[in-house]
Each structure stands twice: as C-alpha cells, then as structure tokens.
Coordinates of C-alpha atoms (C1' of nucleotides) in Angstrom, one line a residue:
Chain A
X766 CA -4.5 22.0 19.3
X767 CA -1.1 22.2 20.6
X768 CA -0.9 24.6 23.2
X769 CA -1.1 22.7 26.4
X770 CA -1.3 25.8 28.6
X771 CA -5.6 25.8 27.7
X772 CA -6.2 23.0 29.5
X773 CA -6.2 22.9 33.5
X774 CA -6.5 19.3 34.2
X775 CA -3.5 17.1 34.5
X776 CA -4.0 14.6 32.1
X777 CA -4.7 17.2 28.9
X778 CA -1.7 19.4 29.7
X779 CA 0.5 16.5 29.9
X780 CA -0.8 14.8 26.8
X781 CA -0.7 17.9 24.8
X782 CA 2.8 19.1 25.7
X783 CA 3.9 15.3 24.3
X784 CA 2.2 15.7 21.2
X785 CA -0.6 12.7 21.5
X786 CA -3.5 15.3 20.9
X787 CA -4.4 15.5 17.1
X788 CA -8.4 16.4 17.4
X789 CA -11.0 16.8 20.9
X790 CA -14.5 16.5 20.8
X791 CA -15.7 19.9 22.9
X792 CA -12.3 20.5 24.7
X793 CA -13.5 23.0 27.1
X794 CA -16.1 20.4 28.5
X795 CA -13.3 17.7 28.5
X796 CA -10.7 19.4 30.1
X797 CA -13.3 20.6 33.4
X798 CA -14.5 16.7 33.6
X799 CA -10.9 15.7 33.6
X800 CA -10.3 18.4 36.5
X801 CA -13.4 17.3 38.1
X802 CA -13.6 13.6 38.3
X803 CA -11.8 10.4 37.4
X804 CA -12.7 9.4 34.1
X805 CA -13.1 6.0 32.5
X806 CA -11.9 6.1 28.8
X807 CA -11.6 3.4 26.6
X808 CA -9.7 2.5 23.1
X809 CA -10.6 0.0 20.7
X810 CA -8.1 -2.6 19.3
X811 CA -9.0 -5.6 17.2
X812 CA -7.8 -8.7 16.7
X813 CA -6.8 -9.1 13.5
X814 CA -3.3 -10.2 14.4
X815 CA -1.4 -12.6 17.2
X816 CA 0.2 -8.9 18.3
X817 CA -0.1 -4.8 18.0
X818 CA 2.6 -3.2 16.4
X819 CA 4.2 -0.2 16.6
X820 CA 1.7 1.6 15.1
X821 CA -0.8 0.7 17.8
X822 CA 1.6 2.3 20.7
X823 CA 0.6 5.8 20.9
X824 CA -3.1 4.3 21.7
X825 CA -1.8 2.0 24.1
X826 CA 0.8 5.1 25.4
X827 CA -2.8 7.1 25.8
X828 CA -4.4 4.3 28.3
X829 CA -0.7 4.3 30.2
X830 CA -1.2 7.9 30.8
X831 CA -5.1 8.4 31.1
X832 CA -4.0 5.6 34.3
X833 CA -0.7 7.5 35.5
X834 CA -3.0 10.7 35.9
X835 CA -5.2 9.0 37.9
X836 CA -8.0 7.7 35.7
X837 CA -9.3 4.4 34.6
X838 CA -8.4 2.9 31.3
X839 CA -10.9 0.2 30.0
X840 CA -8.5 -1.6 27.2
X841 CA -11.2 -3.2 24.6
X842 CA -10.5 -5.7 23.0
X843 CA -12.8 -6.3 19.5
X844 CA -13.4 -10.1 19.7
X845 CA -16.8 -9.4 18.0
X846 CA -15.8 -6.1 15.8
X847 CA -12.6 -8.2 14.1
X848 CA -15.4 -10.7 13.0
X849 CA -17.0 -7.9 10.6
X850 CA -13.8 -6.0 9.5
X851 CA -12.9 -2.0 9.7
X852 CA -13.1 -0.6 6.1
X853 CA -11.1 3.0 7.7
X854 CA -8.4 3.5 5.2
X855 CA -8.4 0.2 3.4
X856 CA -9.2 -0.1 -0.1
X857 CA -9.9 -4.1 0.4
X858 CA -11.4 -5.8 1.7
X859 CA -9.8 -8.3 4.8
X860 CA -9.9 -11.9 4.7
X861 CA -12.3 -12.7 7.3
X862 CA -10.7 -14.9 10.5
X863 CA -12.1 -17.4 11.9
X864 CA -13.4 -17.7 15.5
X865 CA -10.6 -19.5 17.2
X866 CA -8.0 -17.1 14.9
X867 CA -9.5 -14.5 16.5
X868 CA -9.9 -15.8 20.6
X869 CA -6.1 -16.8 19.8
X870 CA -4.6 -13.7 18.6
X871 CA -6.9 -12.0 21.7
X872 CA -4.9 -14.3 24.0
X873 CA -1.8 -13.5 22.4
X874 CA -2.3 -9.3 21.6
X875 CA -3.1 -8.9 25.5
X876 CA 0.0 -11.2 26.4
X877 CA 2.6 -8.6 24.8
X878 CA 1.1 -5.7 26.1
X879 CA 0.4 -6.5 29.8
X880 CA 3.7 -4.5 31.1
X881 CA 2.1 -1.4 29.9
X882 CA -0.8 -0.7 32.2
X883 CA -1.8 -2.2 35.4
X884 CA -4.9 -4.2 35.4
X885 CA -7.0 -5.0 38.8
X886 CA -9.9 -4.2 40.9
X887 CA -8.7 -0.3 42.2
X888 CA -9.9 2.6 41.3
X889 CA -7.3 3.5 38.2
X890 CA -7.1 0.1 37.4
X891 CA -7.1 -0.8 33.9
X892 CA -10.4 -2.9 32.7
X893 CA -10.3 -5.2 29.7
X894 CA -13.3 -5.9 28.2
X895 CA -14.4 -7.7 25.0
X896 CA -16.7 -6.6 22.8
X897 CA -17.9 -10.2 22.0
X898 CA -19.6 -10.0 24.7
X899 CA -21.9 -8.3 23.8
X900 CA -22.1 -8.1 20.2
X901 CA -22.1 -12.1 19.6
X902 CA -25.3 -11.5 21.6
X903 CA -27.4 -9.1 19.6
X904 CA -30.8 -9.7 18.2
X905 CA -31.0 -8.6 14.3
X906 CA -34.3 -6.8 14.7
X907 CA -34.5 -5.8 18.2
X908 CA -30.9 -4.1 17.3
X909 CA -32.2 -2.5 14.0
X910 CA -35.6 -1.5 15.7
X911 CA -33.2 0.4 19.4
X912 CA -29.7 1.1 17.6
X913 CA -30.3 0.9 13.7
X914 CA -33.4 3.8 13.7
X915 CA -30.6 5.8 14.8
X916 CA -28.3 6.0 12.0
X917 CA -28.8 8.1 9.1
X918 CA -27.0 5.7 5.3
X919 CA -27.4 9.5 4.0
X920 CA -24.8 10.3 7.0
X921 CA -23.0 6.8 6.6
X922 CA -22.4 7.5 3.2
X923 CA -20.5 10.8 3.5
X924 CA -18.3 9.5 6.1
X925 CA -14.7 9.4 5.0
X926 CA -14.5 5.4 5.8
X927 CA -17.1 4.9 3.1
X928 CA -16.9 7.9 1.0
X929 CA -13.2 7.0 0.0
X930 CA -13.9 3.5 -0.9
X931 CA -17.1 4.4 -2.8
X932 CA -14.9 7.2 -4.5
X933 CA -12.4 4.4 -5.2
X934 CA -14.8 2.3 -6.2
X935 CA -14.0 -0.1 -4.3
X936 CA -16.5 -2.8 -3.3
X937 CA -17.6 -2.3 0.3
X938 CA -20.0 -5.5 1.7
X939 CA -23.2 -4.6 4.0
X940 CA -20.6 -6.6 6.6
X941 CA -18.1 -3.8 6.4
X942 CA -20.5 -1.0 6.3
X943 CA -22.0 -2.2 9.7
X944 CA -18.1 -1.8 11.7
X945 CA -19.3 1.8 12.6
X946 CA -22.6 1.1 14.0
X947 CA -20.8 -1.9 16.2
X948 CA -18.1 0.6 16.8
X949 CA -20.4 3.0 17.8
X950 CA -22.4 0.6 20.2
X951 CA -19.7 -0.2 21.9
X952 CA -19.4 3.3 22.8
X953 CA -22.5 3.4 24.7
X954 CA -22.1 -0.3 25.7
X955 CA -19.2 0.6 27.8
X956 CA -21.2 3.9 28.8
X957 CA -23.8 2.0 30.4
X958 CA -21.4 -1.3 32.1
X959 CA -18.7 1.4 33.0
X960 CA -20.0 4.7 33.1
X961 CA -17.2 5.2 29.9
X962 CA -17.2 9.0 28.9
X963 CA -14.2 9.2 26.7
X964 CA -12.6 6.8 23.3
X965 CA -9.4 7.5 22.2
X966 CA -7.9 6.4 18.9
X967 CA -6.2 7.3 16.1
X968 CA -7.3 10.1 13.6
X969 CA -8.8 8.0 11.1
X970 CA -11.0 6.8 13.6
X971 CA -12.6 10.6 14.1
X972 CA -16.1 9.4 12.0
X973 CA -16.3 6.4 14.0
X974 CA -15.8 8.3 17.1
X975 CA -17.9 10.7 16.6
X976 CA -20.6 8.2 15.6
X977 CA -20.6 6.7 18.8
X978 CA -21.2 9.9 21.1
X979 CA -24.0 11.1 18.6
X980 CA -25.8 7.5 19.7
X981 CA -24.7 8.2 23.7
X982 CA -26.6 11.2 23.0
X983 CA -29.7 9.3 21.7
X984 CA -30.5 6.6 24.0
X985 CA -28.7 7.2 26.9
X986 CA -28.9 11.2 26.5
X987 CA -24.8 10.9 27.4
X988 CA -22.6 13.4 27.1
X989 CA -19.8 11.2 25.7
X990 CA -16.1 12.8 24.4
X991 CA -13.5 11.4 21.3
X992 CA -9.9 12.2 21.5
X993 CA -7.6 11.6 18.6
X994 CA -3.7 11.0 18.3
X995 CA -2.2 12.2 15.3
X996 CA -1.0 9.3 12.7
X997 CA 2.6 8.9 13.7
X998 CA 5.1 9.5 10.8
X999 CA 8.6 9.7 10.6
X1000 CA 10.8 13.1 9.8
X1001 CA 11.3 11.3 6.0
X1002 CA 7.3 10.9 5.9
X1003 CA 7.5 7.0 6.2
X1004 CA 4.6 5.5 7.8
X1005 CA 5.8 4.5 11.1
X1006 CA 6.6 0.9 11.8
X1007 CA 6.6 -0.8 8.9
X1008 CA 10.5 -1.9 8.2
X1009 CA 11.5 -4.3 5.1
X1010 CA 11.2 -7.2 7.3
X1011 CA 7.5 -6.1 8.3
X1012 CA 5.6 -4.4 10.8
X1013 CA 7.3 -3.9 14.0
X1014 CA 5.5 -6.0 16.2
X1015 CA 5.1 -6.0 20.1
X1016 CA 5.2 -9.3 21.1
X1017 CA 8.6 -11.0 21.6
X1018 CA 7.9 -14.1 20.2
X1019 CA 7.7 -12.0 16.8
X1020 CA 10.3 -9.4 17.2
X1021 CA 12.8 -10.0 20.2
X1022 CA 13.3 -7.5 22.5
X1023 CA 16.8 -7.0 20.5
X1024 CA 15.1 -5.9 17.8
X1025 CA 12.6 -4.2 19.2
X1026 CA 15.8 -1.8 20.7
X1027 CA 17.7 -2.3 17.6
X1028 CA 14.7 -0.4 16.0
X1029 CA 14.6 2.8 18.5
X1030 CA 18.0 2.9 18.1
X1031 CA 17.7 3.4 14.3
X1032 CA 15.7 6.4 14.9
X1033 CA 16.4 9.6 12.8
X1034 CA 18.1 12.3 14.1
X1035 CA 14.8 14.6 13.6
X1036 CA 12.8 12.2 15.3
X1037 CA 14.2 11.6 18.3
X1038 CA 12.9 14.4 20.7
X1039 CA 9.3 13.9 19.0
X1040 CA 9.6 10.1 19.7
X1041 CA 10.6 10.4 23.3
X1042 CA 7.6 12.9 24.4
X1043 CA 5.3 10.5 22.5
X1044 CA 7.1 6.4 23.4
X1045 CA 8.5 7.1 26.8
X1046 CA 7.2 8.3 30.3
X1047 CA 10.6 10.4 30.7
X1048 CA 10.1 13.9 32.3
X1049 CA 9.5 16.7 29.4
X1050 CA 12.1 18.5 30.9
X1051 CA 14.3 15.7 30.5
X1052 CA 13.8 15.2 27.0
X1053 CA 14.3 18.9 26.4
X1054 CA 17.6 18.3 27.5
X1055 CA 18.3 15.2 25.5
X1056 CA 16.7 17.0 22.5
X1057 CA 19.3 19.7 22.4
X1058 CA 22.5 17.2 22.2
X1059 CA 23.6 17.7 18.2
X1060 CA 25.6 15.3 15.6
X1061 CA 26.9 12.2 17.0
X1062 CA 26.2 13.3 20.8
X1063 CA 22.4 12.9 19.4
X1064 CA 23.4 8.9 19.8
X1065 CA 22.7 9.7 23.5
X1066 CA 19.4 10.3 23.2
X1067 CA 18.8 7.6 20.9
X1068 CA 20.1 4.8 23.3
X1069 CA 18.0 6.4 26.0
X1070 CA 15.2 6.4 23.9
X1071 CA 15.6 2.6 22.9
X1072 CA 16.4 1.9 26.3
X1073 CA 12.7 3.5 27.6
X1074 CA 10.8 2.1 24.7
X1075 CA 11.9 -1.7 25.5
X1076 CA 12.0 -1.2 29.3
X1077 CA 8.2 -0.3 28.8
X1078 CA 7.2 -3.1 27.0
X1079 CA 9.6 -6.1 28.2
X1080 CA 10.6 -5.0 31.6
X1081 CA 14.3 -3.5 32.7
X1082 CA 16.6 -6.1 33.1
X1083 CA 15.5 -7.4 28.6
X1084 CA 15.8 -3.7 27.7
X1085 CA 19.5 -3.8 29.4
X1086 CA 20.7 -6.9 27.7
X1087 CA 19.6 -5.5 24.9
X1088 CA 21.4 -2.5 25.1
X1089 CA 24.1 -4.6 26.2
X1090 CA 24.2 -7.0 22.9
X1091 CA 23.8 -4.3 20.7
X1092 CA 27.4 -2.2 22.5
X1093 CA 28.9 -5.0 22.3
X1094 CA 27.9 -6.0 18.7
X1095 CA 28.5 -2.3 17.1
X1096 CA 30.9 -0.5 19.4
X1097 CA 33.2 -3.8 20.2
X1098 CA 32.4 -5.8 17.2
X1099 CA 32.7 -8.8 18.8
X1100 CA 29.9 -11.6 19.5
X1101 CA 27.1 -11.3 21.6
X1102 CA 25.2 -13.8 22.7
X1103 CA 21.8 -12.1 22.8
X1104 CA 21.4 -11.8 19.0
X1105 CA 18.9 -13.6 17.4
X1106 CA 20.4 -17.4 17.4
X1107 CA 20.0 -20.7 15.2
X1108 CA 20.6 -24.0 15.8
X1109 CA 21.7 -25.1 12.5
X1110 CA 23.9 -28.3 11.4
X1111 CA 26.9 -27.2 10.3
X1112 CA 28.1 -28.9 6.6
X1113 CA 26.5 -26.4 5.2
X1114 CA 26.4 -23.8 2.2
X1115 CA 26.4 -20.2 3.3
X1116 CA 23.1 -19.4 0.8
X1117 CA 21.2 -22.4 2.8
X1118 CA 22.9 -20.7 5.8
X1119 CA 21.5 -17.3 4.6
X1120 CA 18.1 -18.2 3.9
X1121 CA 17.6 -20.2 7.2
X1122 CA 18.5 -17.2 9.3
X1123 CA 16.1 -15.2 7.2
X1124 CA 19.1 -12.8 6.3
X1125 CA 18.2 -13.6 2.9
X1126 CA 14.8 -14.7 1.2
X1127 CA 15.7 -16.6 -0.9
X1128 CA 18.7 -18.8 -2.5
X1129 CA 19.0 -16.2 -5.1
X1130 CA 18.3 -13.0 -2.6
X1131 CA 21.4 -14.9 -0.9
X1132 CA 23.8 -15.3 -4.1
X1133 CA 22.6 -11.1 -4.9
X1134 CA 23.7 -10.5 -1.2
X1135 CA 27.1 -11.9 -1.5
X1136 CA 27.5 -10.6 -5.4
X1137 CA 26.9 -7.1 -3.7
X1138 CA 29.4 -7.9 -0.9
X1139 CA 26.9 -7.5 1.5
X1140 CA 26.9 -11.1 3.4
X1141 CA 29.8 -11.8 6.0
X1142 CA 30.7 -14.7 8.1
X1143 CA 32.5 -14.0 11.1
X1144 CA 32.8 -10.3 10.1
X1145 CA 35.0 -11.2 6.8
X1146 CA 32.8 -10.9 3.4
X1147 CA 31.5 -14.0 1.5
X1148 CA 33.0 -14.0 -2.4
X1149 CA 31.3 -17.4 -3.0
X1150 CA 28.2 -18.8 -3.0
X1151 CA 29.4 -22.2 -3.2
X1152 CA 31.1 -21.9 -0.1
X1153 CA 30.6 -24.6 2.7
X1154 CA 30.5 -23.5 6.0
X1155 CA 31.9 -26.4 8.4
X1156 CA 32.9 -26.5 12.3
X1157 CA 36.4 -24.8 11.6
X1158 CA 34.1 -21.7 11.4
X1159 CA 33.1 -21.9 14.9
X1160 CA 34.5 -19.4 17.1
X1161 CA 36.1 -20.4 20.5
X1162 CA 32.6 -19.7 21.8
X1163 CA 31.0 -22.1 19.3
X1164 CA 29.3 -20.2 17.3
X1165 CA 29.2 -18.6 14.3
X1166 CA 28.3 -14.9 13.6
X1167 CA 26.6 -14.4 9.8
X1168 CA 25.7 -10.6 8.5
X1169 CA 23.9 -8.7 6.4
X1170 CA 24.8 -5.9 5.6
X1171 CA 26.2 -3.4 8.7
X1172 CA 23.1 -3.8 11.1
X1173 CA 21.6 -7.4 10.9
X1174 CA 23.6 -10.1 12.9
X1175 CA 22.5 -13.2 13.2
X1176 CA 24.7 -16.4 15.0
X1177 CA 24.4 -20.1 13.9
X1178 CA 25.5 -22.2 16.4
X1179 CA 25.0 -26.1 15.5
X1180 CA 22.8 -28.3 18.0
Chain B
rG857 C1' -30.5 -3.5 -21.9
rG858 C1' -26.8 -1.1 -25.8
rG859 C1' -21.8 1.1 -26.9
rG860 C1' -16.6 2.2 -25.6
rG861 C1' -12.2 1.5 -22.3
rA862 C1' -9.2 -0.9 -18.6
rA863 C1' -6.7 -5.2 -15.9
rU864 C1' 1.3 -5.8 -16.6
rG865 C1' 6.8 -8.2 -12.7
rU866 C1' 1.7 -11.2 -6.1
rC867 C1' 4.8 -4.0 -2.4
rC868 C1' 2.9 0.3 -5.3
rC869 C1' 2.7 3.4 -9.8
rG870 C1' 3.5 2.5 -14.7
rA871 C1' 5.7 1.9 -20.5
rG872 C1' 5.3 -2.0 -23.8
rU873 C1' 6.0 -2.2 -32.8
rG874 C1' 4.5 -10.6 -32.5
rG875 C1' 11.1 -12.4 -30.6
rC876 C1' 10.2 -10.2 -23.5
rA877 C1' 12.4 -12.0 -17.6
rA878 C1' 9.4 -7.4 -20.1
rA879 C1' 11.4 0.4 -20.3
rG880 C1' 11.0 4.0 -16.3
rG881 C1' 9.8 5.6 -11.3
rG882 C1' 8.6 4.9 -6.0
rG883 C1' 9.6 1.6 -2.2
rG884 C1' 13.1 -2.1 -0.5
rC885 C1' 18.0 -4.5 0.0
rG886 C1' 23.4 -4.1 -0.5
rG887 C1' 27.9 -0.8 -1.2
rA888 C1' 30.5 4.1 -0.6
rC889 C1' 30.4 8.4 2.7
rU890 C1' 28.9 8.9 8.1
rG891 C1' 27.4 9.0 14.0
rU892 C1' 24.0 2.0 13.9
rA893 C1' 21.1 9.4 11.5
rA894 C1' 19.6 12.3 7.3
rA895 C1' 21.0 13.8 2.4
rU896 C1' 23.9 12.2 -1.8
rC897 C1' 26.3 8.7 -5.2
rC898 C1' 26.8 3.5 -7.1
rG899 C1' 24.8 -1.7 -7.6
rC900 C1' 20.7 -5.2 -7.1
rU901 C1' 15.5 -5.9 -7.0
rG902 C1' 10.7 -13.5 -10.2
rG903 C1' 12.7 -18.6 -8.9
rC904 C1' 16.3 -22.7 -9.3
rU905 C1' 21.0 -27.6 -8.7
rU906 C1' 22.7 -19.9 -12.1
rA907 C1' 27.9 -19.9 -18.9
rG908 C1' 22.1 -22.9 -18.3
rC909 C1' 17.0 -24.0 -16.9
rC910 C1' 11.9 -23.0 -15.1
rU911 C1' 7.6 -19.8 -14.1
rU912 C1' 5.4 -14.8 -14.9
rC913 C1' 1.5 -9.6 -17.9
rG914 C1' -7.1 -10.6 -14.9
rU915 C1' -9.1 -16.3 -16.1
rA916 C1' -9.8 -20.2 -19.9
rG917 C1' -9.1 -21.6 -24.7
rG918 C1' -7.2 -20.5 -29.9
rU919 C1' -4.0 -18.6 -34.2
rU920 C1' 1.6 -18.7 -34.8
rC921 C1' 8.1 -21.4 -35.4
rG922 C1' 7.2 -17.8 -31.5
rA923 C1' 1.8 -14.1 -27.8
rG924 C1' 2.1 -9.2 -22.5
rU925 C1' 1.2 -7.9 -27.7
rC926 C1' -3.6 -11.0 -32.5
rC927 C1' -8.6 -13.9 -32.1
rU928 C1' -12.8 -16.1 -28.9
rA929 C1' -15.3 -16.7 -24.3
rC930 C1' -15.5 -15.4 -19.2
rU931 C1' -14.5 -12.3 -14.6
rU932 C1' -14.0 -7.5 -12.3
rC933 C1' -13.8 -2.2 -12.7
rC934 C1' -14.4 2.7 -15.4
rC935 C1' -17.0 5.9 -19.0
rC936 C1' -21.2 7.0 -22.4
rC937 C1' -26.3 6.0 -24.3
rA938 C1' -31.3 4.1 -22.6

RNA sequence: GGGGGAAUGUCCCGAGUGGCAAAGGGGGCGGACUGUAAAUCCGCUGGCUUAGCCUUCGUAGGUUCGAGUCCUACUUCCCCCA
C-alpha cells in the first residue's frame, strides 16, 4: 500500500507518499475516479467531547488534502450517531450525553478546527453536515422494513467491533449494536444529498466502512469507496496523543496554542520525518531534507515541525509567539509572558501554589514534587513545603515563574 | 434449573498465611545523563492541617481486640452439567 507511484491521480500519490493510506476499498477504480472527476468524500467525527484531539488530525489532515487537490470535503459531524455510542475498540460501554452536551460540544469541536479547511459555497468547498438531520428523523419500521432487511446479525456478529467485545465478553446493548447500521446510512445519506463516493477514517473503522458501501450498493446500486489511515503511533509504540496530563486536545481553550507547540516540539527523534509528511502541508522534498539533519541539528526539524503543526490549527502569528515563549523559556531561561498564567493572591504556600497551577494534583502530589526536588520557584528548587510565597517573590516584571520539573512552566502573577 | 470459579490500590495487569496503605510489573511523574530526543540508571506513585491522622481490596451485613483474607446475602462475569 505504500508505493505511491500506482496511482495516477494527484490526490492518491500525494497521500500515499505521506503515509495517510493504511487500506483502499478497489484502488484501481479509486485512483481513475480521482483522475477523472472531483470527488466529494466525507469523514465521520462524533461529538462525544467539547474538542478533537490529536488523534483525530490525520482524519481532519485527509479532508485538508482531499480539498488542496481539488475535491470537496463534506466534514460530518455525528450529532445523531454520538446519541447511540461507537462500540469500535472499546470494551465499555460510554456514558450516554445528553442532547444539549452533545449540540454544545458540536458547536465547540467545529470552533477548533475551522482554520483547517475552507468552508463555503465553491466547488472544493468544504460541507458540514450533521447526521441529526437525518437520523433524529427516522421511522422505526419504515427504517427496519428499507435499511434493516439489508443487514445480515450473522455478518454483524463477525465484525471486529462486535466480535471483540463478544469475545471479551463484554456486554454490548441493542443501542451500540445499531452505530454501524447508522454509520452505514449515513454513507448513502450523503450519497444521495451530495452525490458522496468516498469515507475516510481511521483503520478501526474498516467494518463500518465497508458496511456502508455494501448498502450504497443495495439501494442506491452506488459504487461507493472507504479509505483508511493507519492508527498513528509513536517510534516507542505509545498511542499517539495521550500525555500524563490527557489527551492532546485541539481547541485552545483546553490546551493553549503553547502547549499545543510545546508538544510537537517534544517529538522523538524517530518521529520527526514520519510526523511532518503526515501533520504538515510542507513540500515532501522539504521534509526529506529536514529528515536527514542528525543529533541535536534534528532540533531543527522539530521546531519547524511544531511551528507547521500550530500555524495550521491556530493561525501564524499564535504559532510564532509560541515558538517565541518557548526560545525564550528554554534557550534564555528567562520569563516569558506567553506561558500559561494565574492570577493568584500571593500569601500563599507553594503546595496551594502547586496545586492551583495544576503543576501538582494534589497537596501531597505537591509535597512528593518538592521531596524529589522537582518543583522550582523562580528557577531555584523548593526544599520546603511549608514555604510561603509572598510579593518579595515577584520579579521586576511582577510575576512569578513556578516549575515542574525541566519542561512545565507555569507564572503566578497576583490580581 | 444445578455445580464450580472470579471481582484487589477508581490508569492497566497482578500477588496477597487474620495484624495491610497491601508484593511485583506496566504506565505516569520527578532526578541524573543529554539535544526540550531515545536508551539507561535512581527516587516517587490513595488523601490530609504529614513524627500523626483519615479513607481504600465488587455491594450490604456479620464473626473477631483486629478482616483484602473467615461467615451470610446480593450484583456482575467465567467454566461445567442439564
């Protein structure tokens, strides 16, 4: 699947030379109706939380390109699909949100994103649709009686979304079982409002996928296509995304654009040329380039890297601040005024200090900090954690710069 | 319907003779070494007003000076017989 020289149109070459193309449904046919037309594609994302994280970008990176090579992205939003819950790859069970939970974090998820693909009324415009739309709409029995006859529970049942929780034995509710027949309608919905031929997603999503081009095939005698990314890992086999302090979200609000570099930054060595094909629109030939740098020149790459990731997401001038904090924070070592800031009253004790910049958890996550000589104030290490902090602290700048450990700065400065 | 087994530190896996804040991993955090990398080594890893106190072993009761450990009931899951 990986040599990119098989394909003729644009958009496949491209997407394979970066590494986003795990698995195709019929490649052959694909790649000509890629050559041939401009095609509407579409990718799936529910609303479980107020934002996508990290793990959600090499879908969203799929509907950037699909749009830079000239086709039309249709960005689907599961209003009604995050009401039943996708069993892929869980063993539970999710608590089920509620309706205005839902519409919120919808509101919120397509705020984060809306630097990454255009939206509008041209050609290669991206869509964004809503699957509530028309799910919240269905009839039980008309539904059974057009969609239902159409899927096989001996078929169901063998797919790896079921299979593996049945294996498990893990409960699965009739609810849960149903998220590939929505998933799958949704398919042909789009087929039918937006001539849609193509859903990307991630690999785990191949059965669902696949389930939804069988049913284009059925009613609407489609011929509908599935594209998969691979599940994004790092060089140490890590899950992607998912630090200590969570998942690394999209939206600002939950992880500033500091952080958000900060986190590019931190990538590993072995990583770095992988991650740029896949998180940045930077020419292949580029990143070749940048790929070949070794040791500490590989720091190059890395900044570029960071510097790309964030400019995507928050715009040019954020991702330069925050390159610009984090030089002046680890190559200076002096204060910056774009890390993460509180507005704390100062008589305080450093472990209440600690806690309310989330440096530590809690007051005894604090006091293990400082016994480990891991907390600093104003660069120099904490020994007690009795100490109270008052405004003779305060830098000239009026603030007050508290660490944890080498890479998490956080400064106080009192209201 | 009958018989047997399992549930442990709210991240995961997992040991646990009646004295247990509970072995050992993984993960995570901190320190050393580095390049804000990896690997390696060391420390920490329930909470609090921290020489002490409080709350934890599926749920609810009970026995005991003392229960993760014994008894009873219940819940969920696994295996066997019908």
């Amino acid at each position: 699947m990986s040599d990119a020289s098989r394909f003729k149109s644009d958009f496949l070459r491209e997407f394979t030379a970066r590494g986003c193309l795990y698995d195709c449904t019929d490649p052959e046919a694909l790649d000509a109706l890629f050559a041939r037309e401009r095609v509407t594609a579409y990718i799936g994302f529910d609303c479980t939380a107020p934002s996508l994280h990290v793990g959600s970008l090499v879908q969203l990176m799929t509907l950037r390109r699909l749009q830079q090579a000239g086709h039309r992205p249709i960005l689907l939003m599961g209003g009604g699909t995050t009401k039943i819950g996708d069993p892929s790859g869980k063993d539970e069970t999710r608590l089920l949100l509620s309706d205005q939970q839902i519409e919120s974090n919808k509101q919120s998820i397509v705020k984060g994103i809306q630097h990454l693909l255009k939206f509008g009324e041209g050609p290669c415009d991206a869509i964004m649709a809503d699957n509530a739309e028309w799910l919240d709409r269905l009839e039980y029995i008309p539904f059974l009686r057009d969609i239902g006859r159409h899927f096989s529970v001996n078929r169901m049942l063998t797919m790896d979304s079921v299979k593996l929780r049945l294996e498990r034995e893990q409960p699965m509710s009739f609810l849960e079982f149903n998220y590939m027949i929505m998933q799958a309608y949704d398919f042909v919905e789009l087929y039918r409002r937006y001539g849609c031929r193509l859903q990307s997603a991630g690999s785990d999503q191949w059965g669902n996928i696949v389930s939804g081009i069988d049913l284009g095939r059925r009613v609407e005698n489609a011929q509908l296509f599935g594209l998969t990314t691979p599940l994004i890992t790092t060089a140490s086999g890590a899950k992607m995304g998912k630090t200590a302090a969570g998942a690394v979200w999209l939206n600002a609000d939950q992880r500033s654009p500091y952080e958000y570099w900060q986190f590019w930054r931190n990538t590993e060595d072995n990583d770095v040329g992988r991650f740029l094909r896949l998180f940045t629109d930077l020419p292949l030939a580029e990143i070749a380039r940048l790929e070949r740098l070794e040791g500490a020149e590989l720091n190059h790459a890395k900044i570029v890297l960071a510097n790309e990731a964030t400019a995507m997401l928050h715009g040019r001038s954020i991702a330069e601040e925050a390159a610009e904090t984090a030089r002046r924070t680890f190559e200076e070592g002096t204060f910056a005024e774009g890390l993460p800031t509180f507005a704390l009253k100062l008589p305080d004790g450093v472990l209440n200090l600690a806690v309310a910049t989330g440096l530590a958890a809690s007051n005894s996550e604090a006091r293990k900090l400082i016994a480990n000589n891991g907390l600093r104030l104003n660069d120099v290490a904490v020994s007690d954690p009795r100490l109270q902090v008052d405004e003779s602290a305060l830098t000239p700048e009026g603030v007050l710069k508290l660490s944890s450990g080498k890479k998490k700065h956080v400064l106080v400065r009192p209201p």
